[in-house]
PDB file of C-alpha atoms in Angstrom:
ATOM      1  CA  MET Y 590      12.480  -1.952 -15.820  1.00 88.00           C
ATOM      2  CA  ASN Y 591      13.624  -5.443 -14.901  1.00 93.00           C
ATOM      3  CA  ARG Y 592      13.332  -6.880 -11.406  1.00 95.00           C
ATOM      4  CA  GLU Y 593      17.060  -6.859 -10.613  1.00 95.00           C
ATOM      5  CA  LYS Y 594      17.494  -3.198 -11.515  1.00 97.00           C
ATOM      6  CA  ALA Y 595      14.367  -2.188  -9.582  1.00 97.00           C
ATOM      7  CA  LEU Y 596      15.485  -4.121  -6.505  1.00 97.00           C
ATOM      8  CA  ARG Y 597      18.956  -2.565  -6.687  1.00 97.00           C
ATOM      9  CA  ILE Y 598      17.430   0.921  -6.737  1.00 97.00           C
ATOM     10  CA  VAL Y 599      15.044   0.302  -3.861  1.00 97.00           C
ATOM     11  CA  ARG Y 600      17.534  -1.593  -1.703  1.00 97.00           C
ATOM     12  CA  GLU Y 601      19.559   1.605  -1.277  1.00 95.00           C
ATOM     13  CA  LYS Y 602      16.500   3.357   0.190  1.00 96.00           C
ATOM     14  CA  LEU Y 603      15.436   0.697   2.693  1.00 97.00           C
ATOM     15  CA  THR Y 604      16.644  -0.970   5.862  1.00 96.00           C
ATOM     16  CA  GLU Y 605      17.441  -4.683   5.578  1.00 97.00           C
ATOM     17  CA  ARG Y 606      14.221  -5.541   7.412  1.00 96.00           C
ATOM     18  CA  ARG Y 607      12.140  -3.359   5.099  1.00 97.00           C
ATOM     19  CA  TYR Y 608      13.891  -4.792   2.059  1.00 98.00           C
ATOM     20  CA  ILE Y 609      12.942  -8.325   3.186  1.00 98.00           C
ATOM     21  CA  HIS Y 610       9.365  -7.086   3.650  1.00 98.00           C
ATOM     22  CA  THR Y 611       9.466  -5.652   0.115  1.00 98.00           C
ATOM     23  CA  ILE Y 612      10.570  -9.016  -1.300  1.00 98.00           C
ATOM     24  CA  GLY Y 613       7.626 -10.637   0.521  1.00 98.00           C
ATOM     25  CA  VAL Y 614       5.212  -8.038  -0.868  1.00 98.00           C
ATOM     26  CA  MET Y 615       6.645  -8.536  -4.356  1.00 98.00           C
ATOM     27  CA  GLU Y 616       6.262 -12.331  -4.224  1.00 98.00           C
ATOM     28  CA  THR Y 617       2.758 -12.085  -2.754  1.00 98.00           C
ATOM     29  CA  SER Y 618       1.734  -9.483  -5.354  1.00 98.00           C
ATOM     30  CA  ILE Y 619       2.811 -11.764  -8.169  1.00 98.00           C
ATOM     31  CA  VAL Y 620       0.792 -14.663  -6.737  1.00 98.00           C
ATOM     32  CA  LEU Y 621      -2.299 -12.456  -6.290  1.00 98.00           C
ATOM     33  CA  ALA Y 622      -1.840 -10.885  -9.736  1.00 98.00           C
ATOM     34  CA  LYS Y 623      -1.836 -14.332 -11.368  1.00 98.00           C
ATOM     35  CA  LYS Y 624      -4.873 -15.381  -9.365  1.00 98.00           C
ATOM     36  CA  TYR Y 625      -6.921 -12.241 -10.058  1.00 98.00           C
ATOM     37  CA  GLY Y 626      -5.914 -11.453 -13.641  1.00 97.00           C
ATOM     38  CA  VAL Y 627      -3.638  -8.462 -13.064  1.00 97.00           C
ATOM     39  CA  ASP Y 628      -0.559  -7.682 -15.143  1.00 98.00           C
ATOM     40  CA  GLU Y 629       2.173  -9.440 -13.168  1.00 98.00           C
ATOM     41  CA  ASN Y 630       4.880  -7.010 -14.275  1.00 98.00           C
ATOM     42  CA  LYS Y 631       2.880  -4.038 -13.016  1.00 98.00           C
ATOM     43  CA  ALA Y 632       2.117  -5.808  -9.735  1.00 98.00           C
ATOM     44  CA  GLU Y 633       5.797  -6.660  -9.305  1.00 98.00           C
ATOM     45  CA  LEU Y 634       6.957  -3.111 -10.056  1.00 98.00           C
ATOM     46  CA  ALA Y 635       4.376  -1.509  -7.736  1.00 98.00           C
ATOM     47  CA  ALA Y 636       5.352  -3.929  -4.964  1.00 98.00           C
ATOM     48  CA  ILE Y 637       9.069  -3.311  -5.344  1.00 98.00           C
ATOM     49  CA  PHE Y 638       8.632   0.460  -5.104  1.00 98.00           C
ATOM     50  CA  HIS Y 639       5.702   0.641  -2.660  1.00 98.00           C
ATOM     51  CA  ASP Y 640       7.934   1.681   0.272  1.00 98.00           C
ATOM     52  CA  TYR Y 641      10.429   3.720  -1.759  1.00 98.00           C
ATOM     53  CA  ALA Y 642       9.904   6.823   0.437  1.00 97.00           C
ATOM     54  CA  LYS Y 643       9.362   4.977   3.738  1.00 97.00           C
ATOM     55  CA  PHE Y 644      12.541   6.337   5.297  1.00 97.00           C
ATOM     56  CA  ARG Y 645      12.617   9.777   3.748  1.00 97.00           C
ATOM     57  CA  ASP Y 646      13.016  12.723   6.056  1.00 96.00           C
ATOM     58  CA  LYS Y 647       9.619  13.772   7.458  1.00 96.00           C
ATOM     59  CA  GLU Y 648      10.252  17.431   6.658  1.00 97.00           C
ATOM     60  CA  GLU Y 649      11.111  16.555   3.062  1.00 97.00           C
ATOM     61  CA  MET Y 650       7.872  14.561   2.767  1.00 97.00           C
ATOM     62  CA  ARG Y 651       5.868  17.397   4.345  1.00 96.00           C
ATOM     63  CA  ASN Y 652       7.336  19.833   1.809  1.00 97.00           C
ATOM     64  CA  ILE Y 653       6.545  17.536  -1.111  1.00 97.00           C
ATOM     65  CA  ILE Y 654       2.946  17.183   0.098  1.00 97.00           C
ATOM     66  CA  LEU Y 655       2.660  20.982   0.218  1.00 96.00           C
ATOM     67  CA  ASP Y 656       4.599  21.753  -2.973  1.00 97.00           C
ATOM     68  CA  GLN Y 657       2.826  19.130  -5.068  1.00 96.00           C
ATOM     69  CA  ASN Y 658      -0.647  20.074  -3.830  1.00 94.00           C
ATOM     70  CA  MET Y 659      -1.310  16.653  -2.392  1.00 95.00           C
ATOM     71  CA  PRO Y 660      -4.295  16.403  -0.046  1.00 93.00           C
ATOM     72  CA  GLN Y 661      -3.473  18.693   2.869  1.00 92.00           C
ATOM     73  CA  ASP Y 662      -5.395  16.511   5.319  1.00 93.00           C
ATOM     74  CA  LEU Y 663      -2.474  14.078   5.083  1.00 93.00           C
ATOM     75  CA  LEU Y 664      -0.585  16.521   7.293  1.00 93.00           C
ATOM     76  CA  THR Y 665      -3.167  16.252  10.081  1.00 91.00           C
ATOM     77  CA  HIS Y 666      -3.000  12.444  10.149  1.00 90.00           C
ATOM     78  CA  HIS Y 667      -0.194  10.105  11.101  1.00 87.00           C
ATOM     79  CA  ASP Y 668       2.952  10.604   9.052  1.00 90.00           C
ATOM     80  CA  GLU Y 669       2.996   6.843   8.408  1.00 91.00           C
ATOM     81  CA  LEU Y 670       0.572   7.597   5.562  1.00 93.00           C
ATOM     82  CA  TRP Y 671       2.868  10.070   3.826  1.00 95.00           C
ATOM     83  CA  HIS Y 672       5.301   7.635   2.232  1.00 97.00           C
ATOM     84  CA  ALA Y 673       2.642   6.288  -0.130  1.00 97.00           C
ATOM     85  CA  PRO Y 674       1.671   9.443  -2.074  1.00 98.00           C
ATOM     86  CA  VAL Y 675       5.145  10.942  -1.676  1.00 98.00           C
ATOM     87  CA  GLY Y 676       6.646   7.644  -2.810  1.00 98.00           C
ATOM     88  CA  ALA Y 677       4.532   7.593  -5.961  1.00 98.00           C
ATOM     89  CA  TYR Y 678       5.690  11.123  -6.753  1.00 98.00           C
ATOM     90  CA  LEU Y 679       9.370  10.302  -6.104  1.00 98.00           C
ATOM     91  CA  VAL Y 680       9.281   7.027  -8.028  1.00 98.00           C
ATOM     92  CA  GLU Y 681       8.109   8.971 -11.054  1.00 98.00           C
ATOM     93  CA  LYS Y 682      10.577  11.851 -10.607  1.00 98.00           C
ATOM     94  CA  GLU Y 683      13.669   9.978  -9.435  1.00 97.00           C
ATOM     95  CA  VAL Y 684      13.291   6.539 -10.974  1.00 97.00           C
ATOM     96  CA  GLY Y 685      11.415   7.525 -14.116  1.00 97.00           C
ATOM     97  CA  ILE Y 686       8.471   5.155 -13.798  1.00 97.00           C
ATOM     98  CA  THR Y 687       5.540   6.774 -15.562  1.00 97.00           C
ATOM     99  CA  ASP Y 688       2.959   3.972 -15.619  1.00 98.00           C
ATOM    100  CA  LYS Y 689      -0.056   5.649 -14.016  1.00 98.00           C
ATOM    101  CA  GLU Y 690      -1.555   2.367 -12.776  1.00 98.00           C
ATOM    102  CA  VAL Y 691       1.662   1.428 -10.979  1.00 98.00           C
ATOM    103  CA  LEU Y 692       2.014   4.907  -9.483  1.00 98.00           C
ATOM    104  CA  GLU Y 693      -1.615   4.957  -8.352  1.00 98.00           C
ATOM    105  CA  ALA Y 694      -1.246   1.576  -6.630  1.00 98.00           C
ATOM    106  CA  ILE Y 695       1.805   2.889  -4.772  1.00 98.00           C
ATOM    107  CA  LYS Y 696      -0.035   6.099  -3.908  1.00 98.00           C
ATOM    108  CA  CYS Y 697      -3.005   4.385  -2.246  1.00 97.00           C
ATOM    109  CA  HIS Y 698      -1.349   1.338  -0.678  1.00 97.00           C
ATOM    110  CA  THR Y 699      -1.583   2.719   2.887  1.00 95.00           C
ATOM    111  CA  SER Y 700      -5.020   4.315   2.837  1.00 96.00           C
ATOM    112  CA  GLY Y 701      -7.015   2.762   0.041  1.00 97.00           C
ATOM    113  CA  LYS Y 702      -9.415   4.884  -1.992  1.00 97.00           C
ATOM    114  CA  ILE Y 703     -12.800   4.778  -3.644  1.00 96.00           C
ATOM    115  CA  ASN Y 704     -12.897   2.731  -6.868  1.00 96.00           C
ATOM    116  CA  MET Y 705      -9.688   0.822  -6.288  1.00 97.00           C
ATOM    117  CA  THR Y 706      -8.466  -1.053  -9.343  1.00 98.00           C
ATOM    118  CA  THR Y 707      -7.599  -4.706  -9.067  1.00 98.00           C
ATOM    119  CA  LEU Y 708      -3.902  -3.725  -9.142  1.00 98.00           C
ATOM    120  CA  ASP Y 709      -4.514  -1.309  -6.237  1.00 98.00           C
ATOM    121  CA  LYS Y 710      -6.213  -4.120  -4.295  1.00 98.00           C
ATOM    122  CA  VAL Y 711      -3.437  -6.604  -5.057  1.00 98.00           C
ATOM    123  CA  LEU Y 712      -0.773  -4.274  -3.657  1.00 98.00           C
ATOM    124  CA  TYR Y 713      -2.826  -3.258  -0.608  1.00 98.00           C
ATOM    125  CA  VAL Y 714      -3.590  -6.877   0.309  1.00 98.00           C
ATOM    126  CA  ALA Y 715      -0.069  -8.143  -0.515  1.00 98.00           C
ATOM    127  CA  ASP Y 716       1.420  -5.487   1.763  1.00 98.00           C
ATOM    128  CA  TYR Y 717      -0.943  -6.615   4.512  1.00 98.00           C
ATOM    129  CA  ILE Y 718      -0.491 -10.408   4.189  1.00 98.00           C
ATOM    130  CA  GLU Y 719       3.102 -10.917   2.996  1.00 98.00           C
ATOM    131  CA  PRO Y 720       4.742 -13.857   4.810  1.00 97.00           C
ATOM    132  CA  GLY Y 721       6.698 -11.678   7.259  1.00 95.00           C
ATOM    133  CA  ARG Y 722       3.562 -10.136   8.712  1.00 96.00           C
ATOM    134  CA  ASP Y 723       2.455 -11.570  12.051  1.00 94.00           C
ATOM    135  CA  PHE Y 724      -0.357  -9.861  13.946  1.00 93.00           C
ATOM    136  CA  PRO Y 725      -3.936 -10.622  15.000  1.00 89.00           C
ATOM    137  CA  GLY Y 726      -6.242 -11.058  12.018  1.00 93.00           C
ATOM    138  CA  VAL Y 727      -3.604 -11.546   9.327  1.00 96.00           C
ATOM    139  CA  GLU Y 728      -4.243 -15.302   8.944  1.00 97.00           C
ATOM    140  CA  GLU Y 729      -7.948 -14.713   8.271  1.00 97.00           C
ATOM    141  CA  VAL Y 730      -7.084 -12.168   5.592  1.00 98.00           C
ATOM    142  CA  ARG Y 731      -4.577 -14.612   4.046  1.00 98.00           C
ATOM    143  CA  GLU Y 732      -7.286 -17.272   3.922  1.00 97.00           C
ATOM    144  CA  SER Y 733      -9.780 -14.868   2.365  1.00 97.00           C
ATOM    145  CA  ALA Y 734      -7.258 -13.807  -0.275  1.00 98.00           C
ATOM    146  CA  GLU Y 735      -7.316 -17.399  -1.554  1.00 97.00           C
ATOM    147  CA  SER Y 736     -10.919 -17.038  -2.669  1.00 96.00           C
ATOM    148  CA  SER Y 737     -11.811 -13.325  -2.784  1.00 96.00           C
ATOM    149  CA  LEU Y 738      -9.526 -10.350  -3.142  1.00 97.00           C
ATOM    150  CA  ASP Y 739     -12.418  -8.019  -2.303  1.00 96.00           C
ATOM    151  CA  ILE Y 740     -13.289  -9.797   0.938  1.00 96.00           C
ATOM    152  CA  ALA Y 741      -9.599  -9.889   1.913  1.00 97.00           C
ATOM    153  CA  LEU Y 742      -9.345  -6.160   1.244  1.00 98.00           C
ATOM    154  CA  ILE Y 743     -12.435  -5.405   3.317  1.00 97.00           C
ATOM    155  CA  GLN Y 744     -11.114  -7.512   6.205  1.00 97.00           C
ATOM    156  CA  ALA Y 745      -7.714  -5.805   6.062  1.00 97.00           C
ATOM    157  CA  MET Y 746      -9.334  -2.362   6.093  1.00 97.00           C
ATOM    158  CA  LYS Y 747     -11.719  -3.357   8.883  1.00 96.00           C
ATOM    159  CA  ASN Y 748      -8.800  -4.649  10.960  1.00 96.00           C
ATOM    160  CA  THR Y 749      -6.829  -1.455  10.363  1.00 95.00           C
ATOM    161  CA  ILE Y 750      -9.773   0.790  11.232  1.00 96.00           C
ATOM    162  CA  SER Y 751     -10.512  -1.257  14.353  1.00 95.00           C
ATOM    163  CA  TYR Y 752      -6.845  -1.119  15.421  1.00 94.00           C
ATOM    164  CA  LEU Y 753      -6.816   2.673  15.116  1.00 93.00           C
ATOM    165  CA  LEU Y 754     -10.167   3.131  16.884  1.00 95.00           C
ATOM    166  CA  LYS Y 755      -9.088   0.941  19.821  1.00 96.00           C
ATOM    167  CA  ARG Y 756      -6.101   3.243  20.272  1.00 94.00           C
ATOM    168  CA  ASN Y 757      -8.114   6.447  19.911  1.00 95.00           C
ATOM    169  CA  GLN Y 758      -6.201   7.281  16.729  1.00 92.00           C
ATOM    170  CA  PRO Y 759      -7.743   9.174  13.819  1.00 92.00           C
ATOM    171  CA  VAL Y 760      -8.629   7.213  10.691  1.00 94.00           C
ATOM    172  CA  TYR Y 761      -7.725   8.834   7.399  1.00 95.00           C
ATOM    173  CA  PRO Y 762     -10.942   9.657   5.483  1.00 95.00           C
ATOM    174  CA  ASP Y 763      -9.873   7.818   2.322  1.00 95.00           C
ATOM    175  CA  THR Y 764      -9.700   4.609   4.358  1.00 95.00           C
ATOM    176  CA  PHE Y 765     -13.286   4.984   5.586  1.00 93.00           C
ATOM    177  CA  HIS Y 766     -14.436   5.871   2.076  1.00 95.00           C
ATOM    178  CA  ALA Y 767     -12.580   2.905   0.575  1.00 96.00           C
ATOM    179  CA  TYR Y 768     -14.036   0.544   3.176  1.00 96.00           C
ATOM    180  CA  ASN Y 769     -17.565   1.828   2.584  1.00 94.00           C
ATOM    181  CA  ASP Y 770     -17.107   1.672  -1.195  1.00 93.00           C
ATOM    182  CA  MET Y 771     -15.911  -1.934  -1.060  1.00 95.00           C
ATOM    183  CA  THR Y 772     -18.615  -3.122   1.341  1.00 93.00           C
ATOM    184  CA  MET Y 773     -21.277  -1.579  -0.908  1.00 91.00           C
ATOM    185  CA  LYS Y 774     -19.790  -3.331  -3.948  1.00 89.00           C
ATOM    186  CA  VAL Y 775     -19.802  -6.755  -2.322  1.00 88.00           C
ATOM    187  CA  LYS Y 776     -23.210  -6.302  -0.687  1.00 79.00           C
ATOM    188  CA  GLY Y 777     -24.842  -9.638  -0.328  1.00 60.00           C
ATOM    189  CA  ARG Y 778     -21.576 -11.522   0.146  1.00 61.00           C
ATOM    190  CA  LYS Y 779     -20.517 -12.681   3.600  1.00 52.00           C
ATOM    191  CA  LEU Y 780     -18.191 -10.053   5.091  1.00 54.00           C
ATOM    192  CA  SER Y 781     -17.079 -11.789   8.273  1.00 49.00           C
TER     193      SER Y 781
END
């Protein structure tokens, strides 16, 4: 699917602000894909559709999680997580994208997972650092992404976990597992 067609499809599902964010994620994903040897077309497609289900009705997303036997613990955590796995499902069913790597990157872009592929990491980090993002810690992650995708990913996850803990919010288990998995893989490298 070409970029123009993909953007036309997704634009109908997003607010103007979220569409601008999606363009930023797309552009950042392409830059990171080039830098870290990922298929640029896959990175672009995953980025364009990463928030496809962001504004779907919560009850519809809940029903898809139940009907499609997605992890039930999603339902006990913040519904902000739901659009990623539900989005991957809907992108396949409604848009017809069947590339498993693209769908998996969409699926885990909010939580991370153990054994993330480089495409998964590119989308996760691009979503975190795209130019429209402005919050404490984002500049450090942007700087890290220049030299190490893994370190940038770890910093982004650490910042997210810390943000949730400071607000007494639960952290989705996949995020802890992904963080632990990544820190073990880069053991010996500077993490701060």
